Structures are given as structure tokens and as C-alpha cells.
Amino acid sequence: HNKYLLKDGETAMFIPAHDAKALAIKMQECIDCRVDLAAMAFHCQQTAQSYDTKKVITRELLKEINII
């Protein structure tokens, strides 16, 4: 995973590799509605919008890399 793109508890749930107990605990938290998955999904969608090509690939960038 890339911690630059994902934020624990906001857009992702980080669980240590090979830690079945931590996974089970996090899954139970989700089942018990102690994790706001709807809010997490919303934050993911908001974050994804910042990577929209219309925002990232600007006219200035295209000029700078000699595309136009």
C-alpha cells in the first residue's frame, strides 16, 4: 500500500501482514458498525477526485513537457 495515497482510518484500514488476529478484530469492528465505512468510502471518492486527469494534466504541464 502507499501511505501517500491512503490514510489509516480515513480512506483505508491498515492491518499488519500475517496478523490474523488483527484482521479478525478489524472485521468484527466493521460488523459491529464501529467503523464508519460510508464515511471512509466518501473520503476515498473525494481523494480520488484530486487525481482526475483534468486537474493533474494541465495546459501548462503539457507545454512544459513539449506536448503542445
PDB file of N, CA and C in Angstrom:
ATOM      1  N   HIS A   1       0.834  -1.178   0.000  1.00  0.00           N
ATOM      2  CA  HIS A   1       0.000   0.000   0.000  1.00  0.00           C
ATOM      3  C   HIS A   1       0.878   1.239   0.000  1.00  0.00           C
ATOM      4  N   ASN A   2       0.308   2.318  -0.370  1.00  0.00           N
ATOM      5  CA  ASN A   2       1.050   3.568  -0.442  1.00  0.00           C
ATOM      6  C   ASN A   2       0.455   4.547   0.556  1.00  0.00           C
ATOM      7  N   LYS A   3       1.175   4.810   1.631  1.00  0.00           N
ATOM      8  CA  LYS A   3       0.656   5.691   2.682  1.00  0.00           C
ATOM      9  C   LYS A   3       0.515   7.131   2.210  1.00  0.00           C
ATOM     10  N   TYR A   4       1.109   7.461   1.060  1.00  0.00           N
ATOM     11  CA  TYR A   4       0.916   8.792   0.488  1.00  0.00           C
ATOM     12  C   TYR A   4      -0.522   8.935  -0.006  1.00  0.00           C
ATOM     13  N   LEU A   5      -1.064   7.849  -0.546  1.00  0.00           N
ATOM     14  CA  LEU A   5      -2.411   7.878  -1.111  1.00  0.00           C
ATOM     15  C   LEU A   5      -3.484   7.496  -0.102  1.00  0.00           C
ATOM     16  N   LEU A   6      -3.134   6.661   0.858  1.00  0.00           N
ATOM     17  CA  LEU A   6      -4.108   6.138   1.807  1.00  0.00           C
ATOM     18  C   LEU A   6      -3.823   6.643   3.214  1.00  0.00           C
ATOM     19  N   LYS A   7      -4.901   6.889   3.968  1.00  0.00           N
ATOM     20  CA  LYS A   7      -4.763   7.350   5.348  1.00  0.00           C
ATOM     21  C   LYS A   7      -5.532   6.389   6.250  1.00  0.00           C
ATOM     22  N   ASP A   8      -4.818   5.807   7.187  1.00  0.00           N
ATOM     23  CA  ASP A   8      -5.414   4.833   8.089  1.00  0.00           C
ATOM     24  C   ASP A   8      -6.588   5.449   8.844  1.00  0.00           C
ATOM     25  N   GLY A   9      -7.726   4.780   8.798  1.00  0.00           N
ATOM     26  CA  GLY A   9      -8.911   5.242   9.496  1.00  0.00           C
ATOM     27  C   GLY A   9      -9.727   6.270   8.736  1.00  0.00           C
ATOM     28  N   GLU A  10      -9.175   6.799   7.659  1.00  0.00           N
ATOM     29  CA  GLU A  10      -9.901   7.793   6.865  1.00  0.00           C
ATOM     30  C   GLU A  10     -10.257   7.247   5.482  1.00  0.00           C
ATOM     31  N   THR A  11      -9.268   6.690   4.802  1.00  0.00           N
ATOM     32  CA  THR A  11      -9.512   6.125   3.478  1.00  0.00           C
ATOM     33  C   THR A  11      -9.084   4.659   3.390  1.00  0.00           C
ATOM     34  N   ALA A  12      -8.584   4.124   4.489  1.00  0.00           N
ATOM     35  CA  ALA A  12      -8.104   2.742   4.483  1.00  0.00           C
ATOM     36  C   ALA A  12      -8.049   2.204   5.908  1.00  0.00           C
ATOM     37  N   MET A  13      -7.898   0.901   5.984  1.00  0.00           N
ATOM     38  CA  MET A  13      -7.662   0.251   7.266  1.00  0.00           C
ATOM     39  C   MET A  13      -6.380  -0.554   7.115  1.00  0.00           C
ATOM     40  N   PHE A  14      -5.352  -0.159   7.803  1.00  0.00           N
ATOM     41  CA  PHE A  14      -4.084  -0.873   7.725  1.00  0.00           C
ATOM     42  C   PHE A  14      -4.066  -1.985   8.766  1.00  0.00           C
ATOM     43  N   ILE A  15      -3.758  -3.164   8.305  1.00  0.00           N
ATOM     44  CA  ILE A  15      -3.682  -4.335   9.167  1.00  0.00           C
ATOM     45  C   ILE A  15      -2.316  -4.962   8.923  1.00  0.00           C
ATOM     46  N   PRO A  16      -1.577  -5.223   9.973  1.00  0.00           N
ATOM     47  CA  PRO A  16      -0.244  -5.811   9.785  1.00  0.00           C
ATOM     48  C   PRO A  16      -0.306  -7.121   8.999  1.00  0.00           C
ATOM     49  N   ALA A  17       0.668  -7.297   8.132  1.00  0.00           N
ATOM     50  CA  ALA A  17       0.734  -8.519   7.320  1.00  0.00           C
ATOM     51  C   ALA A  17       0.855  -9.744   8.214  1.00  0.00           C
ATOM     52  N   HIS A  18       0.172 -10.802   7.831  1.00  0.00           N
ATOM     53  CA  HIS A  18       0.231 -12.100   8.510  1.00  0.00           C
ATOM     54  C   HIS A  18      -0.287 -12.039   9.947  1.00  0.00           C
ATOM     55  N   ASP A  19      -1.141 -11.066  10.247  1.00  0.00           N
ATOM     56  CA  ASP A  19      -1.690 -10.939  11.601  1.00  0.00           C
ATOM     57  C   ASP A  19      -3.186 -11.235  11.556  1.00  0.00           C
ATOM     58  N   ALA A  20      -3.503 -12.526  11.640  1.00  0.00           N
ATOM     59  CA  ALA A  20      -4.891 -12.968  11.545  1.00  0.00           C
ATOM     60  C   ALA A  20      -5.739 -12.393  12.669  1.00  0.00           C
ATOM     61  N   LYS A  21      -5.168 -12.261  13.847  1.00  0.00           N
ATOM     62  CA  LYS A  21      -5.927 -11.731  14.980  1.00  0.00           C
ATOM     63  C   LYS A  21      -6.311 -10.269  14.732  1.00  0.00           C
ATOM     64  N   ALA A  22      -5.374  -9.458  14.240  1.00  0.00           N
ATOM     65  CA  ALA A  22      -5.667  -8.052  13.939  1.00  0.00           C
ATOM     66  C   ALA A  22      -6.731  -7.951  12.845  1.00  0.00           C
ATOM     67  N   LEU A  23      -6.654  -8.838  11.859  1.00  0.00           N
ATOM     68  CA  LEU A  23      -7.659  -8.858  10.794  1.00  0.00           C
ATOM     69  C   LEU A  23      -9.029  -9.198  11.358  1.00  0.00           C
ATOM     70  N   ALA A  24      -9.086 -10.207  12.222  1.00  0.00           N
ATOM     71  CA  ALA A  24     -10.353 -10.615  12.832  1.00  0.00           C
ATOM     72  C   ALA A  24     -10.948  -9.486  13.672  1.00  0.00           C
ATOM     73  N   ILE A  25     -10.111  -8.790  14.403  1.00  0.00           N
ATOM     74  CA  ILE A  25     -10.576  -7.669  15.224  1.00  0.00           C
ATOM     75  C   ILE A  25     -11.155  -6.571  14.348  1.00  0.00           C
ATOM     76  N   LYS A  26     -10.438  -6.222  13.277  1.00  0.00           N
ATOM     77  CA  LYS A  26     -10.920  -5.165  12.379  1.00  0.00           C
ATOM     78  C   LYS A  26     -12.210  -5.589  11.680  1.00  0.00           C
ATOM     79  N   MET A  27     -12.301  -6.841  11.291  1.00  0.00           N
ATOM     80  CA  MET A  27     -13.527  -7.330  10.660  1.00  0.00           C
ATOM     81  C   MET A  27     -14.700  -7.248  11.640  1.00  0.00           C
ATOM     82  N   GLN A  28     -14.472  -7.603  12.905  1.00  0.00           N
ATOM     83  CA  GLN A  28     -15.532  -7.533  13.905  1.00  0.00           C
ATOM     84  C   GLN A  28     -15.954  -6.082  14.145  1.00  0.00           C
ATOM     85  N   GLU A  29     -14.999  -5.165  14.134  1.00  0.00           N
ATOM     86  CA  GLU A  29     -15.328  -3.741  14.274  1.00  0.00           C
ATOM     87  C   GLU A  29     -16.236  -3.286  13.130  1.00  0.00           C
ATOM     88  N   CYS A  30     -15.965  -3.761  11.927  1.00  0.00           N
ATOM     89  CA  CYS A  30     -16.811  -3.423  10.771  1.00  0.00           C
ATOM     90  C   CYS A  30     -18.204  -4.024  10.931  1.00  0.00           C
ATOM     91  N   ILE A  31     -18.268  -5.277  11.343  1.00  0.00           N
ATOM     92  CA  ILE A  31     -19.552  -5.953  11.537  1.00  0.00           C
ATOM     93  C   ILE A  31     -20.376  -5.240  12.610  1.00  0.00           C
ATOM     94  N   ASP A  32     -19.702  -4.797  13.676  1.00  0.00           N
ATOM     95  CA  ASP A  32     -20.383  -4.128  14.793  1.00  0.00           C
ATOM     96  C   ASP A  32     -20.637  -2.643  14.535  1.00  0.00           C
ATOM     97  N   CYS A  33     -20.352  -2.193  13.314  1.00  0.00           N
ATOM     98  CA  CYS A  33     -20.562  -0.787  12.914  1.00  0.00           C
ATOM     99  C   CYS A  33     -19.732   0.190  13.743  1.00  0.00           C
ATOM    100  N   ARG A  34     -18.576  -0.260  14.206  1.00  0.00           N
ATOM    101  CA  ARG A  34     -17.675   0.645  14.920  1.00  0.00           C
ATOM    102  C   ARG A  34     -16.725   1.357  13.970  1.00  0.00           C
ATOM    103  N   VAL A  35     -16.793   0.982  12.697  1.00  0.00           N
ATOM    104  CA  VAL A  35     -16.036   1.647  11.639  1.00  0.00           C
ATOM    105  C   VAL A  35     -17.064   2.256  10.696  1.00  0.00           C
ATOM    106  N   ASP A  36     -16.929   3.530  10.414  1.00  0.00           N
ATOM    107  CA  ASP A  36     -17.882   4.206   9.532  1.00  0.00           C
ATOM    108  C   ASP A  36     -17.439   4.006   8.085  1.00  0.00           C
ATOM    109  N   LEU A  37     -17.880   2.892   7.504  1.00  0.00           N
ATOM    110  CA  LEU A  37     -17.469   2.548   6.150  1.00  0.00           C
ATOM    111  C   LEU A  37     -18.016   3.535   5.122  1.00  0.00           C
ATOM    112  N   ALA A  38     -19.194   4.095   5.370  1.00  0.00           N
ATOM    113  CA  ALA A  38     -19.766   5.075   4.435  1.00  0.00           C
ATOM    114  C   ALA A  38     -18.893   6.325   4.398  1.00  0.00           C
ATOM    115  N   ALA A  39     -18.452   6.785   5.553  1.00  0.00           N
ATOM    116  CA  ALA A  39     -17.576   7.959   5.599  1.00  0.00           C
ATOM    117  C   ALA A  39     -16.239   7.648   4.941  1.00  0.00           C
ATOM    118  N   MET A  40     -15.744   6.442   5.160  1.00  0.00           N
ATOM    119  CA  MET A  40     -14.472   6.043   4.556  1.00  0.00           C
ATOM    120  C   MET A  40     -14.602   6.025   3.028  1.00  0.00           C
ATOM    121  N   ALA A  41     -15.711   5.496   2.528  1.00  0.00           N
ATOM    122  CA  ALA A  41     -15.945   5.465   1.076  1.00  0.00           C
ATOM    123  C   ALA A  41     -16.036   6.886   0.528  1.00  0.00           C
ATOM    124  N   PHE A  42     -16.721   7.765   1.244  1.00  0.00           N
ATOM    125  CA  PHE A  42     -16.837   9.160   0.830  1.00  0.00           C
ATOM    126  C   PHE A  42     -15.460   9.817   0.742  1.00  0.00           C
ATOM    127  N   HIS A  43     -14.630   9.606   1.764  1.00  0.00           N
ATOM    128  CA  HIS A  43     -13.281  10.186   1.753  1.00  0.00           C
ATOM    129  C   HIS A  43     -12.441   9.631   0.598  1.00  0.00           C
ATOM    130  N   CYS A  44     -12.620   8.347   0.294  1.00  0.00           N
ATOM    131  CA  CYS A  44     -11.909   7.743  -0.844  1.00  0.00           C
ATOM    132  C   CYS A  44     -12.308   8.427  -2.145  1.00  0.00           C
ATOM    133  N   GLN A  45     -13.598   8.656  -2.306  1.00  0.00           N
ATOM    134  CA  GLN A  45     -14.082   9.302  -3.526  1.00  0.00           C
ATOM    135  C   GLN A  45     -13.571  10.734  -3.626  1.00  0.00           C
ATOM    136  N   GLN A  46     -13.542  11.444  -2.516  1.00  0.00           N
ATOM    137  CA  GLN A  46     -13.038  12.820  -2.515  1.00  0.00           C
ATOM    138  C   GLN A  46     -11.552  12.841  -2.861  1.00  0.00           C
ATOM    139  N   THR A  47     -10.808  11.927  -2.286  1.00  0.00           N
ATOM    140  CA  THR A  47      -9.374  11.845  -2.560  1.00  0.00           C
ATOM    141  C   THR A  47      -9.128  11.496  -4.027  1.00  0.00           C
ATOM    142  N   ALA A  48      -9.902  10.582  -4.561  1.00  0.00           N
ATOM    143  CA  ALA A  48      -9.736  10.161  -5.964  1.00  0.00           C
ATOM    144  C   ALA A  48      -9.950  11.326  -6.914  1.00  0.00           C
ATOM    145  N   GLN A  49     -10.844  12.239  -6.574  1.00  0.00           N
ATOM    146  CA  GLN A  49     -11.107  13.378  -7.446  1.00  0.00           C
ATOM    147  C   GLN A  49      -9.873  14.260  -7.619  1.00  0.00           C
ATOM    148  N   SER A  50      -9.006  14.277  -6.641  1.00  0.00           N
ATOM    149  CA  SER A  50      -7.808  15.113  -6.763  1.00  0.00           C
ATOM    150  C   SER A  50      -6.831  14.540  -7.790  1.00  0.00           C
ATOM    151  N   TYR A  51      -7.051  13.299  -8.203  1.00  0.00           N
ATOM    152  CA  TYR A  51      -6.188  12.676  -9.210  1.00  0.00           C
ATOM    153  C   TYR A  51      -6.861  12.635 -10.583  1.00  0.00           C
ATOM    154  N   ASP A  52      -7.948  13.366 -10.749  1.00  0.00           N
ATOM    155  CA  ASP A  52      -8.625  13.468 -12.038  1.00  0.00           C
ATOM    156  C   ASP A  52      -7.648  14.060 -13.051  1.00  0.00           C
ATOM    157  N   THR A  53      -7.546  13.460 -14.214  1.00  0.00           N
ATOM    158  CA  THR A  53      -6.583  13.930 -15.220  1.00  0.00           C
ATOM    159  C   THR A  53      -6.815  15.389 -15.596  1.00  0.00           C
ATOM    160  N   LYS A  54      -8.051  15.857 -15.487  1.00  0.00           N
ATOM    161  CA  LYS A  54      -8.333  17.254 -15.808  1.00  0.00           C
ATOM    162  C   LYS A  54      -7.684  18.208 -14.809  1.00  0.00           C
ATOM    163  N   LYS A  55      -7.405  17.712 -13.610  1.00  0.00           N
ATOM    164  CA  LYS A  55      -6.750  18.538 -12.593  1.00  0.00           C
ATOM    165  C   LYS A  55      -5.235  18.349 -12.608  1.00  0.00           C
ATOM    166  N   VAL A  56      -4.802  17.163 -12.998  1.00  0.00           N
ATOM    167  CA  VAL A  56      -3.382  16.831 -12.954  1.00  0.00           C
ATOM    168  C   VAL A  56      -2.670  17.224 -14.241  1.00  0.00           C
ATOM    169  N   ILE A  57      -3.283  16.926 -15.380  1.00  0.00           N
ATOM    170  CA  ILE A  57      -2.667  17.228 -16.672  1.00  0.00           C
ATOM    171  C   ILE A  57      -3.195  18.580 -17.143  1.00  0.00           C
ATOM    172  N   THR A  58      -2.445  19.595 -16.835  1.00  0.00           N
ATOM    173  CA  THR A  58      -2.848  20.956 -17.188  1.00  0.00           C
ATOM    174  C   THR A  58      -2.178  21.394 -18.495  1.00  0.00           C
ATOM    175  N   ARG A  59      -2.694  22.445 -19.051  1.00  0.00           N
ATOM    176  CA  ARG A  59      -2.108  23.024 -20.277  1.00  0.00           C
ATOM    177  C   ARG A  59      -0.649  23.414 -20.028  1.00  0.00           C
ATOM    178  N   GLU A  60      -0.388  23.962 -18.843  1.00  0.00           N
ATOM    179  CA  GLU A  60       0.979  24.364 -18.500  1.00  0.00           C
ATOM    180  C   GLU A  60       1.917  23.157 -18.451  1.00  0.00           C
ATOM    181  N   LEU A  61       1.444  22.049 -17.900  1.00  0.00           N
ATOM    182  CA  LEU A  61       2.259  20.836 -17.848  1.00  0.00           C
ATOM    183  C   LEU A  61       2.544  20.331 -19.253  1.00  0.00           C
ATOM    184  N   LEU A  62       1.529  20.305 -20.114  1.00  0.00           N
ATOM    185  CA  LEU A  62       1.726  19.852 -21.490  1.00  0.00           C
ATOM    186  C   LEU A  62       2.735  20.723 -22.231  1.00  0.00           C
ATOM    187  N   LYS A  63       2.697  22.014 -21.986  1.00  0.00           N
ATOM    188  CA  LYS A  63       3.688  22.907 -22.589  1.00  0.00           C
ATOM    189  C   LYS A  63       5.084  22.614 -22.042  1.00  0.00           C
ATOM    190  N   GLU A  64       5.151  22.409 -20.739  1.00  0.00           N
ATOM    191  CA  GLU A  64       6.439  22.164 -20.095  1.00  0.00           C
ATOM    192  C   GLU A  64       7.114  20.894 -20.610  1.00  0.00           C
ATOM    193  N   ILE A  65       6.323  19.888 -20.930  1.00  0.00           N
ATOM    194  CA  ILE A  65       6.905  18.637 -21.437  1.00  0.00           C
ATOM    195  C   ILE A  65       6.853  18.565 -22.967  1.00  0.00           C
ATOM    196  N   ASN A  66       6.641  19.710 -23.584  1.00  0.00           N
ATOM    197  CA  ASN A  66       6.669  19.848 -25.039  1.00  0.00           C
ATOM    198  C   ASN A  66       5.671  18.967 -25.782  1.00  0.00           C
ATOM    199  N   ILE A  67       4.497  18.828 -25.226  1.00  0.00           N
ATOM    200  CA  ILE A  67       3.434  18.100 -25.923  1.00  0.00           C
ATOM    201  C   ILE A  67       2.656  19.062 -26.812  1.00  0.00           C
ATOM    202  N   ILE A  68       2.485  20.284 -26.341  1.00  0.00           N
ATOM    203  CA  ILE A  68       1.785  21.301 -27.147  1.00  0.00           C
ATOM    204  C   ILE A  68       2.660  22.534 -27.256  1.00  0.00           C
TER     205      ILE A  68
END
